[in-house]
mmCIF file of C-alpha atoms in Angstrom:
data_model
loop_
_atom_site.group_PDB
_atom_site.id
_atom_site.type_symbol
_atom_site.label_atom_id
_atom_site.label_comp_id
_atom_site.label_asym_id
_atom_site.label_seq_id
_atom_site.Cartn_x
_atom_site.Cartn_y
_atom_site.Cartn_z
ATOM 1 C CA UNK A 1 -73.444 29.385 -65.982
ATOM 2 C CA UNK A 2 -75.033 32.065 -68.042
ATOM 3 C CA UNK A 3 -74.094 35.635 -67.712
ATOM 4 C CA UNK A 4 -74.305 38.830 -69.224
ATOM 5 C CA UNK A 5 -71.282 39.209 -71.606
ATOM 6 C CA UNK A 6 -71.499 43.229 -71.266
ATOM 7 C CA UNK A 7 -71.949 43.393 -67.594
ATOM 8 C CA UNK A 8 -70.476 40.861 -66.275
ATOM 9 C CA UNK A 9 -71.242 39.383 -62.536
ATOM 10 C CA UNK A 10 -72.431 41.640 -60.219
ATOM 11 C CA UNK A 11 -70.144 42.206 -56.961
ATOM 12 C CA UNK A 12 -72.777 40.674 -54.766
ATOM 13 C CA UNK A 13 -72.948 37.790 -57.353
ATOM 14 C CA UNK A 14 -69.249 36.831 -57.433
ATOM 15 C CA UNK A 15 -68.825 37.157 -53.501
ATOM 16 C CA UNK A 16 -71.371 34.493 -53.011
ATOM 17 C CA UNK A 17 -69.836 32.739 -55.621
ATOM 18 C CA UNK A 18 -66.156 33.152 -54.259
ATOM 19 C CA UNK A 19 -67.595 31.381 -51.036
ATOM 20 C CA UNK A 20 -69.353 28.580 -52.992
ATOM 21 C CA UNK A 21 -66.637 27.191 -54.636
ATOM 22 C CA UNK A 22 -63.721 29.081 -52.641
ATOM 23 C CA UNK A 23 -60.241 31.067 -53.885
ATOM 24 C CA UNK A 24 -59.213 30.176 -57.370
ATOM 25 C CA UNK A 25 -56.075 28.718 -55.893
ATOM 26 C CA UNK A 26 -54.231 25.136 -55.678
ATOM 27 C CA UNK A 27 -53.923 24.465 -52.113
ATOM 28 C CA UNK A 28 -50.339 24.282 -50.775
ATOM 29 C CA UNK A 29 -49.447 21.193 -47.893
ATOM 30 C CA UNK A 30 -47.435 23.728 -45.766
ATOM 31 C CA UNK A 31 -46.116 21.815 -42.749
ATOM 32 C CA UNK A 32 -46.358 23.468 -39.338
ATOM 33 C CA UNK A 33 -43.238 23.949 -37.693
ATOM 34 C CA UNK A 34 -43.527 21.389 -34.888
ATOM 35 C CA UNK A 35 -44.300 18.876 -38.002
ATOM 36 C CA UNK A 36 -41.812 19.912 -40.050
ATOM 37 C CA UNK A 37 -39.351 19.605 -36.802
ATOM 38 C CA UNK A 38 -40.313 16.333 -36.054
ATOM 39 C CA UNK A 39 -39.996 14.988 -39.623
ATOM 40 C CA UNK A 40 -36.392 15.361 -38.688
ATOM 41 C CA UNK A 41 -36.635 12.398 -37.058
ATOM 42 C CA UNK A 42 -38.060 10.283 -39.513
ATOM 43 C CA UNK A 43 -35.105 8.326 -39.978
ATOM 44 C CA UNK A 44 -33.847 4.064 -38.700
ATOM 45 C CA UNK A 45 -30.899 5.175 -37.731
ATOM 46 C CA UNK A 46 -32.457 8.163 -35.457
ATOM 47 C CA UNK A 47 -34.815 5.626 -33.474
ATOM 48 C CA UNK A 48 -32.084 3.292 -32.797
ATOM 49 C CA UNK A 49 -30.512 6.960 -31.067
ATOM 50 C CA UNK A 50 -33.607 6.735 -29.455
ATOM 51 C CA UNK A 51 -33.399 3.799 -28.457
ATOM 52 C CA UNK A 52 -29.645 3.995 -27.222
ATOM 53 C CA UNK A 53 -30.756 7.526 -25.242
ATOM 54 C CA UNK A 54 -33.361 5.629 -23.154
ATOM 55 C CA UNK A 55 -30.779 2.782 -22.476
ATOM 56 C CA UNK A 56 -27.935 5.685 -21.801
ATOM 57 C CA UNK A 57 -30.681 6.688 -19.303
ATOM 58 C CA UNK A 58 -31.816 3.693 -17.392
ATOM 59 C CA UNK A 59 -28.077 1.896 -17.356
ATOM 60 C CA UNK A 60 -26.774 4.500 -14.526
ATOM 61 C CA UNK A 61 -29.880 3.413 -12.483
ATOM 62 C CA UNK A 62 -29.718 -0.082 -12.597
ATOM 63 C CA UNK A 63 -25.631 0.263 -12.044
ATOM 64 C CA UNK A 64 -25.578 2.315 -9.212
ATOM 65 C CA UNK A 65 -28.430 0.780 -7.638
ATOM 66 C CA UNK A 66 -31.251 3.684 -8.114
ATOM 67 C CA UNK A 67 -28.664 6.166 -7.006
ATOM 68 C CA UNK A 68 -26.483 7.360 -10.028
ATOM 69 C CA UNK A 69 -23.451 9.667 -10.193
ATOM 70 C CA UNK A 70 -23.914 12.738 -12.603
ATOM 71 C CA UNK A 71 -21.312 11.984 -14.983
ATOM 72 C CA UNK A 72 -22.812 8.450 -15.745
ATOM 73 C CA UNK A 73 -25.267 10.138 -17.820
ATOM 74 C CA UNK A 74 -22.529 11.634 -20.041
ATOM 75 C CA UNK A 75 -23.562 9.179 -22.870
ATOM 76 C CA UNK A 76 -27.143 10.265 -22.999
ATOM 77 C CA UNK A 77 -26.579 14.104 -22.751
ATOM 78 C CA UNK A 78 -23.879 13.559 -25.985
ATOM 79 C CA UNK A 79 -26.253 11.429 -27.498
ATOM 80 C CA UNK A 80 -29.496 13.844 -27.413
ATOM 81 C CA UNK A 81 -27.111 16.643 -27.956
ATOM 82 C CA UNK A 82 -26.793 15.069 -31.500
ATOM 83 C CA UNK A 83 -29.977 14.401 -31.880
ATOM 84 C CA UNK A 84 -31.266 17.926 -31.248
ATOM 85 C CA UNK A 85 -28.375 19.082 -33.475
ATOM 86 C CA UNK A 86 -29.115 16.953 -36.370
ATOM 87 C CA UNK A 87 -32.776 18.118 -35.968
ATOM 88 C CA UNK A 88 -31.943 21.852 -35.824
ATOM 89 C CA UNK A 89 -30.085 21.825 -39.201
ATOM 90 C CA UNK A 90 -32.273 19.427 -41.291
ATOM 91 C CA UNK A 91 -34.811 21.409 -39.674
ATOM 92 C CA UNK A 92 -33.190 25.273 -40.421
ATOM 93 C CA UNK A 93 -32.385 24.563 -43.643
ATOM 94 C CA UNK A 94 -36.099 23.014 -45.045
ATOM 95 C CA UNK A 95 -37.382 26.045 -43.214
ATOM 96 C CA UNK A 96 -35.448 28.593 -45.261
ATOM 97 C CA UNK A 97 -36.150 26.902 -48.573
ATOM 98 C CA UNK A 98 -39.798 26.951 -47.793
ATOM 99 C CA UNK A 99 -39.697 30.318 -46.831
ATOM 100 C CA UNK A 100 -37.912 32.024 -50.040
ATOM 101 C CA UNK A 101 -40.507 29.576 -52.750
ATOM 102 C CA UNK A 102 -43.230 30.822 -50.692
ATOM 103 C CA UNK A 103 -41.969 34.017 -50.930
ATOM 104 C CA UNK A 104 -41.349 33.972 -54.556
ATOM 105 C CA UNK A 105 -45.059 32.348 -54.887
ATOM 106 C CA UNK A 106 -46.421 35.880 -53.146
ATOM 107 C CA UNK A 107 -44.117 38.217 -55.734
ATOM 108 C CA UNK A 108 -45.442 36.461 -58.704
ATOM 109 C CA UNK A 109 -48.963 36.520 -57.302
ATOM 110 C CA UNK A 110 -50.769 37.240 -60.392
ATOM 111 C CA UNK A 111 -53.783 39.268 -61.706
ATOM 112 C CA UNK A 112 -56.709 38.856 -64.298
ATOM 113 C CA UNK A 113 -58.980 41.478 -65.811
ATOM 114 C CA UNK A 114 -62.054 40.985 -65.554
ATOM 115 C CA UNK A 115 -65.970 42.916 -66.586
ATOM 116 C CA UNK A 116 -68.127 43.121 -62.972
ATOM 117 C CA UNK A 117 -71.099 45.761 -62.829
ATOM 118 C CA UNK A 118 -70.106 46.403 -66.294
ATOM 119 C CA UNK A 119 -67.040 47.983 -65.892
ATOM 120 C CA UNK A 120 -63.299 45.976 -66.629
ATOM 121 C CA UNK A 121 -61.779 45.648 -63.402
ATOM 122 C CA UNK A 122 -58.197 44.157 -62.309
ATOM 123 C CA UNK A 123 -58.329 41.521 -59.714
ATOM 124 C CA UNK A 124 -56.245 39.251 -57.893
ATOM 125 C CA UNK A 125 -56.627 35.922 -59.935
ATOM 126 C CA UNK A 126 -57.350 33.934 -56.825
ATOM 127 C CA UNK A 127 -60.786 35.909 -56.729
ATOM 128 C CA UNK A 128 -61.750 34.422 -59.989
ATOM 129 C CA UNK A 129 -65.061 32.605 -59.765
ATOM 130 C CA UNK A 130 -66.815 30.085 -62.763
ATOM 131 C CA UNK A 131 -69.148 32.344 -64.679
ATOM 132 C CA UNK A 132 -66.375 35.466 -64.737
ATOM 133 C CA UNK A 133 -66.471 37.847 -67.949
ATOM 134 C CA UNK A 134 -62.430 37.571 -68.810
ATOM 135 C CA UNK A 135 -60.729 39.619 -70.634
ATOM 136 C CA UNK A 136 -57.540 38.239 -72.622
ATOM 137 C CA UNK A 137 -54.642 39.887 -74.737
ATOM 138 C CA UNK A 138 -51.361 38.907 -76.183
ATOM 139 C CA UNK A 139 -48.702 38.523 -72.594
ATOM 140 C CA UNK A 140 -51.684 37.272 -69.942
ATOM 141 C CA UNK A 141 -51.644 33.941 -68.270
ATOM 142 C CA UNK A 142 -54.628 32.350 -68.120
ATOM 143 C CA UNK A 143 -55.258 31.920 -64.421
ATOM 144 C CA UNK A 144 -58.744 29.879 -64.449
ATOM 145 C CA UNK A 145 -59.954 27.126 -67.439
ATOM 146 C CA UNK A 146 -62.245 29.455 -69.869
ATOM 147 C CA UNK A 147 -64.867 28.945 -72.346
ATOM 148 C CA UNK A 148 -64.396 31.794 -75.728
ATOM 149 C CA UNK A 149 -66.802 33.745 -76.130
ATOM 150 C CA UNK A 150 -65.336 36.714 -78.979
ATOM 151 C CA UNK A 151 -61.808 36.055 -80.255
ATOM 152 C CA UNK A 152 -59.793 37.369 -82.698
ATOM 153 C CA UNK A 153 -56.500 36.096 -84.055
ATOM 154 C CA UNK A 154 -56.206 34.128 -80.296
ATOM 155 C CA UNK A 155 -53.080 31.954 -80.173
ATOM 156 C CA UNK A 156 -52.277 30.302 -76.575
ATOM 157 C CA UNK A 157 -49.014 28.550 -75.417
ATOM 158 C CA UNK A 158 -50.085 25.439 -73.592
ATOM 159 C CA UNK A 159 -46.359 23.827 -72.820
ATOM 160 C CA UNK A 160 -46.837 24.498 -69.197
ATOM 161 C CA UNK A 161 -49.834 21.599 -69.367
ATOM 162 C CA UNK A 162 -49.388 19.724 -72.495
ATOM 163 C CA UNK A 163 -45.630 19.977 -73.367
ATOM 164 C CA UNK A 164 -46.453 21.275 -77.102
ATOM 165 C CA UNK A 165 -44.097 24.619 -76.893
ATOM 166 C CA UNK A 166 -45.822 25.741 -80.516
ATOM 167 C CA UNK A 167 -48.726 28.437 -79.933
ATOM 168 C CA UNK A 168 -52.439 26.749 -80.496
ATOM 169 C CA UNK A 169 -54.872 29.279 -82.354
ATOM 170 C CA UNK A 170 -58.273 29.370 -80.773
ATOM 171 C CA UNK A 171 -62.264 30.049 -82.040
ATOM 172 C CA UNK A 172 -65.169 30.956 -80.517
ATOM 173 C CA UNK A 173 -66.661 27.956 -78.145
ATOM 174 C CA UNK A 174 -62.374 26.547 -77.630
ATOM 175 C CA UNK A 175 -61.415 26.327 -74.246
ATOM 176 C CA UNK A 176 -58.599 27.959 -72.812
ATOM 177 C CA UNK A 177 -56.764 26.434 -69.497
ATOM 178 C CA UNK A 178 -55.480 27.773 -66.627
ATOM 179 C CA UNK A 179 -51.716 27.951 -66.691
ATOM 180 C CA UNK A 180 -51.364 28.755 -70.134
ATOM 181 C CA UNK A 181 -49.999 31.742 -71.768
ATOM 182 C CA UNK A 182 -51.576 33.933 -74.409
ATOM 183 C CA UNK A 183 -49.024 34.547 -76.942
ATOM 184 C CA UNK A 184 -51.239 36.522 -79.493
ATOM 185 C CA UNK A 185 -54.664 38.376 -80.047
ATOM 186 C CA UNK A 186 -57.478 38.796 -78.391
ATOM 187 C CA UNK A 187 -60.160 37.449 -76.955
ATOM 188 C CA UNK A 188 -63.257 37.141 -74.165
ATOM 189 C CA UNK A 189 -64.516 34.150 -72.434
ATOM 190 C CA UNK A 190 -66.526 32.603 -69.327
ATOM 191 C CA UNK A 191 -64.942 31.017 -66.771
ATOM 192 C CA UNK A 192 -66.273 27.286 -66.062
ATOM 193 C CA UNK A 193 -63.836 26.374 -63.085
ATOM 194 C CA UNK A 194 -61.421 27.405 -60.640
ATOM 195 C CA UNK A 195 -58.643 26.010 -58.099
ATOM 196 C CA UNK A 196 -58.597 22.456 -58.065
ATOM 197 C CA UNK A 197 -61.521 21.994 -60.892
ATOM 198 C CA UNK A 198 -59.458 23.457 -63.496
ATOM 199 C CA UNK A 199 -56.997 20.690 -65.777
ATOM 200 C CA UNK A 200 -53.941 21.939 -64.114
ATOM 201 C CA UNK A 201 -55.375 21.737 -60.680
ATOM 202 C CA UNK A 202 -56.481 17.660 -61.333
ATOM 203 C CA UNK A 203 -53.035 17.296 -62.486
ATOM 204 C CA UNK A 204 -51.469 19.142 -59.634
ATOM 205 C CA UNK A 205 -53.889 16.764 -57.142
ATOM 206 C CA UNK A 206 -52.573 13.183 -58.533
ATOM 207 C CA UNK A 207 -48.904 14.921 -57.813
ATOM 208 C CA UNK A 208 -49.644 15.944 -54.598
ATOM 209 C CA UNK A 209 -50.643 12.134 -54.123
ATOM 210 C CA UNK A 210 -47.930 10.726 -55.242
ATOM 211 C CA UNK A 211 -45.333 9.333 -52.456
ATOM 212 C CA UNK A 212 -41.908 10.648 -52.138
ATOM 213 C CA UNK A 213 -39.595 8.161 -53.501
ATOM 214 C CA UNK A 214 -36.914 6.411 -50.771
ATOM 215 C CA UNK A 215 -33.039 7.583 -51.722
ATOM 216 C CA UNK A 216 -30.301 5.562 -52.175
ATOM 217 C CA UNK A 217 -28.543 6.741 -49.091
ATOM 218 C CA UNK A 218 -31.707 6.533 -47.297
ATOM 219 C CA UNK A 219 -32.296 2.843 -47.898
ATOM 220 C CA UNK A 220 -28.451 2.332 -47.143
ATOM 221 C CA UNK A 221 -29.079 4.134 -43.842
ATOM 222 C CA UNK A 222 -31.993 2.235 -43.093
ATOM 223 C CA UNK A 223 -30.251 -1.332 -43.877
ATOM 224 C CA UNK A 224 -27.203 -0.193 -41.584
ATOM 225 C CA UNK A 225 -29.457 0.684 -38.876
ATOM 226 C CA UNK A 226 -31.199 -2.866 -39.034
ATOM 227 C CA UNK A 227 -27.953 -4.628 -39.861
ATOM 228 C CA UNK A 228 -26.386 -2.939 -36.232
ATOM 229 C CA UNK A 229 -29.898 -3.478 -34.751
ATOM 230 C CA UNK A 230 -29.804 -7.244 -35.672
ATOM 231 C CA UNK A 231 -26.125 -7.552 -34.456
ATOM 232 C CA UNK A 232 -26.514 -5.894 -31.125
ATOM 233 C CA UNK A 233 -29.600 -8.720 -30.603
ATOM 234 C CA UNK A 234 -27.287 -11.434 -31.885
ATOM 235 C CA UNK A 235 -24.379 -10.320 -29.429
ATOM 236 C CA UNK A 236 -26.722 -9.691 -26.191
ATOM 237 C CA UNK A 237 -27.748 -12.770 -26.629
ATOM 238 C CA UNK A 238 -24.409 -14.292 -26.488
ATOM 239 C CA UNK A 239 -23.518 -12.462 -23.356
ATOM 240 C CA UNK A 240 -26.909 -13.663 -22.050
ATOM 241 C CA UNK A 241 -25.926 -17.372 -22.753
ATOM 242 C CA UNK A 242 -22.117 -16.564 -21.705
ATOM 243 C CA UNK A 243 -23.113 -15.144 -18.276
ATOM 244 C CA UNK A 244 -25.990 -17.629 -17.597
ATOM 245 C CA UNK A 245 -22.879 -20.212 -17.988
ATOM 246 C CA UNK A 246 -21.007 -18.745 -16.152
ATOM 247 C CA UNK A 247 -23.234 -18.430 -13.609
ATOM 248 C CA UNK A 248 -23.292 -14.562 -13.651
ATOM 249 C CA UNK A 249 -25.806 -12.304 -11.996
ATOM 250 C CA UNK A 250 -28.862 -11.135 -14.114
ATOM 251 C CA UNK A 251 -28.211 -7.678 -13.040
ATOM 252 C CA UNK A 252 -24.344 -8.224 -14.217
ATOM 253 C CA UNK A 253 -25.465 -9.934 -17.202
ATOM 254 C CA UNK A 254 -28.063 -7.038 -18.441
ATOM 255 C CA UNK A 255 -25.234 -4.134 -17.535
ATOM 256 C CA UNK A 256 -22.359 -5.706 -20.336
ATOM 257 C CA UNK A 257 -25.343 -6.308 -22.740
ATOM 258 C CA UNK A 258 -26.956 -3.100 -22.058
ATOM 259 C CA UNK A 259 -23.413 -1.407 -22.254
ATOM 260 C CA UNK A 260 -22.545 -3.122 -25.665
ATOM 261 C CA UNK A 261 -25.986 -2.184 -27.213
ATOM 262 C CA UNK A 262 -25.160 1.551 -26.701
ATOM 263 C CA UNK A 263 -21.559 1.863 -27.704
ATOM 264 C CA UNK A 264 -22.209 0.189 -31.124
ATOM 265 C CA UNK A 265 -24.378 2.402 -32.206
ATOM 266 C CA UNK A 266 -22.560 5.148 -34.055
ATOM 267 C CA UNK A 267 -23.910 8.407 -32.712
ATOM 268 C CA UNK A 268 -22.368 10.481 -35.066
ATOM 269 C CA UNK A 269 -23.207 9.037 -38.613
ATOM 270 C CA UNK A 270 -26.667 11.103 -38.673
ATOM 271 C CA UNK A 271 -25.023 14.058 -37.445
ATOM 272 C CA UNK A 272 -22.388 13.576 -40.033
ATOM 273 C CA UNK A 273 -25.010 13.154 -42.816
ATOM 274 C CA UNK A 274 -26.969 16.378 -42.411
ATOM 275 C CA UNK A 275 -23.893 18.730 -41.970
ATOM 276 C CA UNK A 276 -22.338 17.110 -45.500
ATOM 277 C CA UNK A 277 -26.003 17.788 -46.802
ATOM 278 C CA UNK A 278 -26.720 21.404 -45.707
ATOM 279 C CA UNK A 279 -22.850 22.381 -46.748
ATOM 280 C CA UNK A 280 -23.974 21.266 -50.112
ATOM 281 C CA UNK A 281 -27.194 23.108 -49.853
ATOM 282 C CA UNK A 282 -25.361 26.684 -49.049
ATOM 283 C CA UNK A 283 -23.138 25.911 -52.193
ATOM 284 C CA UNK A 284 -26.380 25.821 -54.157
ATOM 285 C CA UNK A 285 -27.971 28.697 -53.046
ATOM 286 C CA UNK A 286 -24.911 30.616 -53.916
ATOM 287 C CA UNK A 287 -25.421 29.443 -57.321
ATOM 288 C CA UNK A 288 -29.394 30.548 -57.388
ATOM 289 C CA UNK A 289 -30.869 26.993 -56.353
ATOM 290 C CA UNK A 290 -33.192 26.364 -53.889
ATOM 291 C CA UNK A 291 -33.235 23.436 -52.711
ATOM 292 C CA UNK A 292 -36.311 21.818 -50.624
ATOM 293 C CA UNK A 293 -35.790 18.982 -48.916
ATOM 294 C CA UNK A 294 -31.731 17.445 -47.765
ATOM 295 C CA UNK A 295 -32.706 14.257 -49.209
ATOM 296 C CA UNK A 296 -32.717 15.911 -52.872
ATOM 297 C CA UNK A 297 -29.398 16.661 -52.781
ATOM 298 C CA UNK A 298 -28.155 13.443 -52.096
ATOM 299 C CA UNK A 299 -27.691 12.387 -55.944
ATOM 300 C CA UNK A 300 -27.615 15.531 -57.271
ATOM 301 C CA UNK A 301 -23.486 14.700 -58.182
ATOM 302 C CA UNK A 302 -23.756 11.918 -60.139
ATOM 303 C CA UNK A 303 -26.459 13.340 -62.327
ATOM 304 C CA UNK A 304 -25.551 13.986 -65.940
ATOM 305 C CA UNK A 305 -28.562 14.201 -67.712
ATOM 306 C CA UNK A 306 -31.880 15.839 -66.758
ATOM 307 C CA UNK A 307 -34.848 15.109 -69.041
ATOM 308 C CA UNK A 308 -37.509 18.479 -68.376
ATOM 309 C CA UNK A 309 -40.617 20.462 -70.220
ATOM 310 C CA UNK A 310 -37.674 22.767 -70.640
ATOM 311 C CA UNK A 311 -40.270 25.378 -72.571
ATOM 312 C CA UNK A 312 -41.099 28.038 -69.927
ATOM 313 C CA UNK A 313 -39.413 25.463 -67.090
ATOM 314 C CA UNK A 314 -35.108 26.658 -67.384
ATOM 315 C CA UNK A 315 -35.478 28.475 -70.388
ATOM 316 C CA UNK A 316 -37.376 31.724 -71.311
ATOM 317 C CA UNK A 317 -39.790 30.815 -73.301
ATOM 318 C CA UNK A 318 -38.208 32.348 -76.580
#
């Protein structure tokens, strides 16, 4: 895009290119509540609760012959009571770490300066649009990828997208990337993209793409909850064969399986989980960490080494 180097886009210019190409932003998966609430129960051993509840709920009818007692549905208030529970903390605890990044995303909110109309402006870098007069000295981060136009003595620190912590000097016709810090001189450019155009933004897209990997404790959950599933089968069965021998009614038969399906499932063990979890989480916050997900944690003690871009990432950048 061509513009005039001393004036800059006009206002009516870079509105109508704002809404072309949209806020000079990486868009953020933010989970709505109900979703993040009923991610909670993304888990085997929480659907063979499930499971147990609906049993816990039929078994009184078919014992008492469509006319149950109150008390015989003891079993399935305890059991959804720890099934709501274990939702509410996974649930209160995601929700707060969500809440203080996105909060610390809006206090670092930062801003570029610009030439519109002529005149050098400060804007909020999301308003950035491709074909933007930018103005760059030694401190600014570079919020959109740019095409020099004037430099002089330009050095930028690109760590942040290529890992080299040295400073790279820049000419006229370089390009400088969004995400990158300007560590000396100055310089004006053009700006040729925005949000997800820009290097940083294709990198941040095959991220976002990018499954979240299983834990340990998760697949050890998941292969208890199948292992109990498959037992439970195995053993109604037998009391199916047993009481078929011995000439039991169906009705009998399907209360001792149904019974013995619900009272080996261990209620508790998901309940157990999260509180362990989100104890561990309020340690770290009182040592400055947030922590995002419950899952994270889970390995977090036996880790010795971590391997990070530490330029910029846990140290500051000196």
């Amino acid at each position: 895009m061509s513009t005039d180097v001393h004036q800059g886009l006009s206002l009516s210019e870079s509105a109508a290119l704002l809404k072309q190409y949209g806020p000079n932003e990486l868009p953020v998966k933010k989970k709505s509540l109900l979703l993040l609430f009923l991610s909670q129960f993304n888990d085997v051993m929480v659907y063979i609760l499930f499971v147990a509840l609906g049993i816990s709920l039929v078994l009184p009818f078919i014992e008492y012959a469509g006319h149950p007692h109150a008390d015989s549905f003891l079993d399935a208030i305890v059991i959804a009571a720890i099934l709501i529970l274990n939702a509410i903390l996974g649930f209160v605890q995601e929700y707060k770490a969500e809440e203080a990044i996105h909060m610390l995303q809006k206090l670092s909110s930062p801003h570029t300066r610009v030439r519109r109309e002529g005149r050098e402006i400060i804007i909020p870098s999301e308003e950035l649009v491709p074909g933007d007069i930018v103005i760059l000295e030694a401190g600014d981060k570079i919020s959109a990828d740019c095409k020099i136009i004037t430099a002089s003595h330009l050095a930028v620190n690109e760590s942040s997208l290529t890992g080299e912590s040295a400073a790279i000097s820049k000419t006229e016709e370089d390009m400088v990337f969004s995400g990158t810090l300007v560590t000396r001189g100055y310089a004006e450019c053009i700006v040729t993209a925005t949000g997800l155009q820009t290097e940083i933004g294709r990198i941040a897209q095959l991220v976002s793409e990018t499954e979240l990997p299983v834990t340990p404790l998760q697949k050890r959950m998941a292969a208890l909850g199948k292992t109990i599933g498959a037992v439970v089968v195995l053993f109604c069965a037998v009391i199916f064969f047993i009481g078929e021998f011995e000439h039991m009614q169906l009705g009998e038969i399907l209360l001792v399986a149904v019974s013995l399906a619900v009272s080996a499932v261990p209620e508790g063990l998901p309940a157990v989980v999260t509180v362990c979890m989100a104890m561990g989480v309020r340690r770290m916050t009182k040592q400055h960490a947030l922590v995002r997900r419950l899952e994270a944690l889970e390995t977090l003690g036996s880790v010795s080494v971590i391997c990070a871009d530490k330029t910029g990432t846990i140290t500051e950048n000196k």
